[in-house]
XYZ file of C-alpha atoms in Angstrom:
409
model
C 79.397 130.598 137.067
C 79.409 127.212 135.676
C 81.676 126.390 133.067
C 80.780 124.347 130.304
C 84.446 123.384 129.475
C 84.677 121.018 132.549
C 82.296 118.576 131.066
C 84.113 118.923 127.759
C 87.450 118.104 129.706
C 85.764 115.190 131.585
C 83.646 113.915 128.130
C 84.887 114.940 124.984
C 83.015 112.369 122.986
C 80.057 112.532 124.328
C 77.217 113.622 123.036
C 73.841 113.612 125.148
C 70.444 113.799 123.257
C 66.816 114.294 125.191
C 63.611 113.875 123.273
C 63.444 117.149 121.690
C 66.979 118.811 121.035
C 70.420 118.396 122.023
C 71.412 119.058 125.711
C 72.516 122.307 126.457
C 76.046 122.703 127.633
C 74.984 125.037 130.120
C 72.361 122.781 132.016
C 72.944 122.700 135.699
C 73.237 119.166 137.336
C 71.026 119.591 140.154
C 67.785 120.373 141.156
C 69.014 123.547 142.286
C 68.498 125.693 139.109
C 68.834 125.282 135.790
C 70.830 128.008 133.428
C 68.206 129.446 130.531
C 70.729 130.607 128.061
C 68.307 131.011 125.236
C 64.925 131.663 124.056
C 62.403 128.939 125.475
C 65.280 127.426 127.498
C 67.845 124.557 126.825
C 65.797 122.427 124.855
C 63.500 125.134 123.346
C 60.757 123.738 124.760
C 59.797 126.040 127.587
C 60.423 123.667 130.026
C 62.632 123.495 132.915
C 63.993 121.016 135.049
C 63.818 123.143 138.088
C 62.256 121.530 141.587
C 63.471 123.737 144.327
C 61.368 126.797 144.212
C 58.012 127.546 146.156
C 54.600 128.197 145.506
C 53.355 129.033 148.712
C 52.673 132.630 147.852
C 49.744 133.045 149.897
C 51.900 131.828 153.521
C 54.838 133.895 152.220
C 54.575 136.343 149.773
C 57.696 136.278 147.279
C 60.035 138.926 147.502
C 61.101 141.515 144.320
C 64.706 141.035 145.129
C 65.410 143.962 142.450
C 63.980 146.025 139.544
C 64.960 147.647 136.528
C 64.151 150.053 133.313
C 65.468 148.876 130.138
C 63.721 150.356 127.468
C 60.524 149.301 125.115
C 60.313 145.635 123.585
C 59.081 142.214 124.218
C 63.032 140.331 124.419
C 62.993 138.035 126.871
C 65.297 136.681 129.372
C 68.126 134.969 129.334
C 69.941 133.615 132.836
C 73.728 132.236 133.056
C 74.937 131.587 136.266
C 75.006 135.011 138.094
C 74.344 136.985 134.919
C 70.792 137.269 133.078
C 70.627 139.309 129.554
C 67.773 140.630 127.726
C 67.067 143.857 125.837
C 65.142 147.220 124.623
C 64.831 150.151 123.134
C 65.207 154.041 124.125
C 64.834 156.820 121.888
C 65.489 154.740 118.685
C 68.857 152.794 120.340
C 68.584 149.580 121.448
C 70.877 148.178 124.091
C 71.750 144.731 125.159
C 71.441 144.429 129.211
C 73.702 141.898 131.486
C 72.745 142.248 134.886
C 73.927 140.899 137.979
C 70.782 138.555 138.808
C 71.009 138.817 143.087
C 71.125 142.189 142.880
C 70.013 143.436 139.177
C 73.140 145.760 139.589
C 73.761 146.708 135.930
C 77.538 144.940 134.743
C 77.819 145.854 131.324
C 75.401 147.645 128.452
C 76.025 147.672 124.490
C 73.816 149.888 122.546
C 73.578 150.743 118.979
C 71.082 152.667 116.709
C 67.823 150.757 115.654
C 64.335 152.532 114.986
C 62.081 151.225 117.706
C 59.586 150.703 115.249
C 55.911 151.129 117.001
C 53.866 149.588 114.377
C 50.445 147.947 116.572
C 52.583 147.606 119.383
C 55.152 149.364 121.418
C 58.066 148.883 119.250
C 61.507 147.404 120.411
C 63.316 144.414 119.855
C 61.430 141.084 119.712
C 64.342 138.407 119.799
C 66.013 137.324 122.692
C 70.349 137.194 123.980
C 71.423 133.742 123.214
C 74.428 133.024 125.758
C 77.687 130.494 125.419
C 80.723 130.538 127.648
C 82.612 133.268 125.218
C 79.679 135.229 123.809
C 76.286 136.696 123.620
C 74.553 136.764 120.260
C 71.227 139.070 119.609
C 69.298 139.800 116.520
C 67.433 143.554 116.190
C 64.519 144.213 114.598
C 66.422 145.660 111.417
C 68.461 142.355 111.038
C 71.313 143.290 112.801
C 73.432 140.146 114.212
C 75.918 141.008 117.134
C 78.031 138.536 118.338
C 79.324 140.183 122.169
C 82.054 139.441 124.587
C 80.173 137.514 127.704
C 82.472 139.383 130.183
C 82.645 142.495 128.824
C 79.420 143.201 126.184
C 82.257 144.717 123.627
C 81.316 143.662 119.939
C 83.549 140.286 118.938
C 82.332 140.922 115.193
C 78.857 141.530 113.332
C 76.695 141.097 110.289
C 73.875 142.787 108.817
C 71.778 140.452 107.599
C 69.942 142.355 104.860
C 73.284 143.341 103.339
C 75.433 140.189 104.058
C 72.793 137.473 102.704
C 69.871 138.831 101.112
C 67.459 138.494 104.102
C 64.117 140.301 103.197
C 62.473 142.104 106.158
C 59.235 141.249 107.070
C 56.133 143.354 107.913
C 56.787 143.520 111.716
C 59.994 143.639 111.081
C 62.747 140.789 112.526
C 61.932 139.063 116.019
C 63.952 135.920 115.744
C 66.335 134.770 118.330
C 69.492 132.599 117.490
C 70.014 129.069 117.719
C 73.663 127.427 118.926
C 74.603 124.498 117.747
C 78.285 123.014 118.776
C 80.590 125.671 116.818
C 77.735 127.349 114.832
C 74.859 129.431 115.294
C 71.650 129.036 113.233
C 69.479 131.839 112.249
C 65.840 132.057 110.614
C 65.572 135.017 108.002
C 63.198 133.438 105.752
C 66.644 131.944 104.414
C 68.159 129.556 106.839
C 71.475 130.721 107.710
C 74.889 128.333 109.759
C 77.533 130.469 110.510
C 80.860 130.180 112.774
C 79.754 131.115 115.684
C 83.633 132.604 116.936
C 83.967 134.217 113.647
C 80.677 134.382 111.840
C 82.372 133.069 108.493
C 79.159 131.861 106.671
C 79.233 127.307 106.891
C 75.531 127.520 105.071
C 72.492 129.237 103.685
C 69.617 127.975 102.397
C 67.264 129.294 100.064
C 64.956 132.168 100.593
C 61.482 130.901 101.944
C 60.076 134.653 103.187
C 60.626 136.311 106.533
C 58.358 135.475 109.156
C 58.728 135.650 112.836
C 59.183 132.099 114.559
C 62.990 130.885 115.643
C 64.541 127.604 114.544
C 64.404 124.776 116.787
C 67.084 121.706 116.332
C 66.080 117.965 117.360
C 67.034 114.341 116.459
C 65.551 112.334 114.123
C 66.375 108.548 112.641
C 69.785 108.934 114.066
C 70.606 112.146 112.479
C 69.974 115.669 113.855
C 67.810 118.560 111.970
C 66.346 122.282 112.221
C 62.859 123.110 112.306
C 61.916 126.791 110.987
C 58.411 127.941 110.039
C 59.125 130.992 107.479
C 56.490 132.712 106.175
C 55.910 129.989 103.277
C 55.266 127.357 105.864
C 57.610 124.236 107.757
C 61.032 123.627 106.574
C 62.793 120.751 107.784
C 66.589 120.960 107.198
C 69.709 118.705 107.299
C 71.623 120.162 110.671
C 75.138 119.975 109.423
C 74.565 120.912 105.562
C 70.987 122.691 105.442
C 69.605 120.561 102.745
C 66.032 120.977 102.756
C 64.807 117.357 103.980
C 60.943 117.983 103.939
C 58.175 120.556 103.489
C 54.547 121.306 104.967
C 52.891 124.582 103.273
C 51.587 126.582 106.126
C 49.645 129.502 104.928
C 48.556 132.116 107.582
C 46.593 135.417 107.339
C 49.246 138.379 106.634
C 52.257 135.826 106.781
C 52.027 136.086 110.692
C 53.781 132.497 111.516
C 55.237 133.442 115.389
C 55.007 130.911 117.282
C 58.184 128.448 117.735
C 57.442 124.589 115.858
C 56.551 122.438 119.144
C 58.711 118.867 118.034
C 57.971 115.608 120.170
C 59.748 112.445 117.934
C 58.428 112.371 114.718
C 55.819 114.504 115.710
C 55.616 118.654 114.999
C 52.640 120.754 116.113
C 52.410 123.928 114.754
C 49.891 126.666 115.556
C 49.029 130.266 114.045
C 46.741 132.747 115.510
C 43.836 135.198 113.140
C 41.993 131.986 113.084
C 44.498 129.738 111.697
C 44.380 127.295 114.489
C 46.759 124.209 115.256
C 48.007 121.074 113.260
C 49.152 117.928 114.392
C 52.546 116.843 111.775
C 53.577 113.526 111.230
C 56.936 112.889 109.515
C 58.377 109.668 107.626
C 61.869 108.997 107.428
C 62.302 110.140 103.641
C 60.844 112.993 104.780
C 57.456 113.363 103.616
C 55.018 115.086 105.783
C 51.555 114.596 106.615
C 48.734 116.387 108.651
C 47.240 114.011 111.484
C 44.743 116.788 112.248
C 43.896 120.292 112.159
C 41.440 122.419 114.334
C 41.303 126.074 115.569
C 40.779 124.766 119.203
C 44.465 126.299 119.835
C 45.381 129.182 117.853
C 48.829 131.233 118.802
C 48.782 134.785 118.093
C 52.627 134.950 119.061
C 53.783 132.724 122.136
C 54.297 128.959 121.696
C 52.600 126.151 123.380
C 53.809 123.368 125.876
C 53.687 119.786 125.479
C 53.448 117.557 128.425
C 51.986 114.660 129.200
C 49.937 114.458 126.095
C 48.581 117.770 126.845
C 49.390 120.848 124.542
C 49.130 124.021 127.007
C 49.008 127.446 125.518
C 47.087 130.415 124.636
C 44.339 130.123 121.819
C 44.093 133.778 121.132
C 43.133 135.176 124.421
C 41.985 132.076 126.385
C 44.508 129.566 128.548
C 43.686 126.254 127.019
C 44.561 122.489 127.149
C 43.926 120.330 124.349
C 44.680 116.472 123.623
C 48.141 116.241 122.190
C 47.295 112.921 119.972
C 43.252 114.415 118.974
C 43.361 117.822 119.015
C 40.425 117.457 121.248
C 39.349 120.762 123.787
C 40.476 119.392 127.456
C 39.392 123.281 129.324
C 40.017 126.762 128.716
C 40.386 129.631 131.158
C 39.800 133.377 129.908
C 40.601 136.307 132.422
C 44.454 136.093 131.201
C 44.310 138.296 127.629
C 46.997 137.379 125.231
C 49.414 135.634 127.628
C 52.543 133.363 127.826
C 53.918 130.455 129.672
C 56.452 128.031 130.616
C 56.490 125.399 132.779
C 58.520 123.356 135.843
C 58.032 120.510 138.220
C 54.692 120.267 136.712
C 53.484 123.512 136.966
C 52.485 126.497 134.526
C 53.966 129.984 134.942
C 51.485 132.260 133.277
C 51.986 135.528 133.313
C 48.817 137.500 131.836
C 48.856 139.939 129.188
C 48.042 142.809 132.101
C 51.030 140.958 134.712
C 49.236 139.132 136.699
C 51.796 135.840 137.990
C 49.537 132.628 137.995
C 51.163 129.102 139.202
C 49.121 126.594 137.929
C 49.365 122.465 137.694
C 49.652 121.034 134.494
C 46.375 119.404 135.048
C 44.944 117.293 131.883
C 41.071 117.634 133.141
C 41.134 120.949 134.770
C 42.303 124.264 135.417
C 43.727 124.429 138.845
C 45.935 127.852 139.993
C 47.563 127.191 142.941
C 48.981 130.600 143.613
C 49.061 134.440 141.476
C 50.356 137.588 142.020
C 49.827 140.573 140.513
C 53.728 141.677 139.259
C 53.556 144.331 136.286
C 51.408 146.598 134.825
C 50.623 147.316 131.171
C 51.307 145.007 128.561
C 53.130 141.924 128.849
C 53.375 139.704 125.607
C 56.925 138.332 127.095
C 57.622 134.724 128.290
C 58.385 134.928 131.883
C 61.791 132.439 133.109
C 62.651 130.439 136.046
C 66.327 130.219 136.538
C 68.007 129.487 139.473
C 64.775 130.201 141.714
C 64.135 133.606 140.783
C 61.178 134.710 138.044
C 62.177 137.284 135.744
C 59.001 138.857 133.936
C 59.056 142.132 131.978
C 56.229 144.313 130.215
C 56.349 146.045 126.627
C 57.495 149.974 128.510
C 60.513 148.001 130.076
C 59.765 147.135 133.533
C 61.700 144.054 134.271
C 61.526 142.806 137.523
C 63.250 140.198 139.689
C 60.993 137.478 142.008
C 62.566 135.261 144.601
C 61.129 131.867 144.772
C 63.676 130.203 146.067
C 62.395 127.436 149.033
């Protein structure tokens, strides 16, 4: 498994920014594979810097290298070197998987009571493991923070979030999936909690803004670095290291439903809302005022975020594929067939995997829709981002079915 600590050894100054957030300590140098040790990967943008995998399904048809049952939800996954994590819910208990990710052979399980909560949906936990060197850290559907040994999945301390802060449970319940930043990890509960991430002692907590369902997502900014959340009262922009509130936009959305992940490009923020909210196109000044460069309903995310890439926003408006203009919010093309799907993308390409589990491979074309390859991989409902990590696909459905696809060239 890589180990972060080398680089720290090497560089222990350094500090490496992209465009979007910080760089993860767990990105692999090489086009290889690339770690995904949180929710929409190491910049939280869904996009991964992976080259050496194959879409040449139709010459060579890609292998399930291994399955598994892990119980009702929509977590997704998250890949470490040989280890991936994710998690579920059986008969009211939800457990937090590590598996071995050649051979899906189970290494450790923690599990713990938490209703499974079938409200619309099949119930289960809706955040996803985020994974450092020492520790795993999950959020259930009750508000339940665990912060688990890497090695062994054996609790290294917890918090209930209700109890400990004052966090107000929304309708659906919590589906938020925590953010690591140096020594801390950052958590959206309508308040915006820092806490020590080796001990959880509280650093900061802002005030309470309603419970919604999106996660935070950290860039740079002017030469400083902030946190993005989208509560239910609309975007908060805070201070990273103190969690002063640094700007506002009011966002109000039909039931409070605000899901989908604040897409940040520079100054830039796009935020989108399905139930006919649509998208809007964010600019932000340096004092921290924010104002709307456009709005349309062109792209309107019931739950999973977009992608940005090449002045293209690619995502799902409701139940259609689409690609809009990034700068306009003009309609590029649209593709239905795929339900209430979610992607990611690398070298280029979409992975779209349908709300009914059908794999499709797509480029990231700005004038058309063009698949290259698809597969049909699950069956029922599948609401869950599929990842890339290390050449292998990892997709799941809402009854638990995860499964394991080698892609590798």
């Amino acid at each position: 498994m890589f180990n972060p600590r080398m680089i720290r050894k090497a560089f222990p100054a350094v500090l490496v920014f992209s465009l979007f957030a910080i760089l993860s300590p767990f990105s692999v140098f090489s086009d290889s594979g690339q770690d995904w040790y949180q929710f929409h990967g190491p910049n939280r943008d869904r996009i991964s810097n992976e080259t050496d995998w194959r879409t040449n399904w139709e010459e060579d048809d890609p292998t399930i290298l291994w399955k598994q049952s892990i119980g009702f939800g929509f977590s997704s996954i998250s890949v470490v070197g040989d280890r991936v994590f994710t998690m579920g819910n059986t008969n009211d208990k939800d457990t937090v998987w590590c598996f071995d990710s050649e051979t899906g052979k189970e290494i450790w399980r923690y599990t713990y009571d938490c209703e499974l909560f079938p409200q619309q949906h099949e119930g289960g936990p809706g955040g996803t493991p985020t994974v450092d060197a020492e520790s795993v850290y999950t959020v259930s559907k009750q508000g339940q923070l665990f912060c688990l040994d890497v090695k062994t999945g054996q609790p290294r301390w917890k918090k209930d979030l209700q109890k400990e802060f004052g966090a107000q449970m929304p309708t659906w319940r919590f589906a938020l999936s925590p953010l690591l930043d140096g020594d801390r990890i950052i958590l959206d509960v309508g308040l915006a909690i820092a806490l020590n991430k080796t001990t959880g002692e509280l650093i900061w907590k802002t005030k309470n803004y309603e419970s919604a369902y999106s996660s935070p997502i950290l860039f740079p900014f002017n030469g400083k670095r902030y946190i993005a959340v989208l509560p239910k009262s609309g975007l908060v922009l805070l201070d990273a290291e103190t969690g002063k509130e640094f700007g506002t936009f009011a966002w109000e959305t039909r039931y409070g439903i605000n899901a989908a992940t604040p897409l940040v490009s520079g100054n830039n923020i796009f935020l989108s809302c399905g139930y006919n909210k649509g998208g809007s196109l964010l600019e932000v000044s340096a004092n921290g005022e924010i104002k709307e460069l456009w709005h349309n309903r062109l792209m309107r995310n019931h739950m999973n975020s977009c992608v940005l890439w090449k002045g293209c926003i690619y995502g799902f408006d409701e139940s259609s594929l689409k690609c809009i203009d990034y700068k306009t919010g003009e309609d590029i093309w649209s593709q239905r067939g795929l339900g209430k799907g979610s992607l990611m993308m690398a070298d280029g390409k979409l992975i779209v995997l349908s709300e009914k589990g059908e794999l499709v491979i797509a480029e990231a074309n700005g004038k058309e829709f063009k698949p290259i390859c698809r597969k049909q991989v699950l069956t029922g409902k599948c609401w869950t981002i599929p990842v890339l990590s290390h050449g292998k696909l990892f997709c799941r459905n809402a009854a638990g079915d995860l499964i394991c696809l080698d892609v590798r060239k």
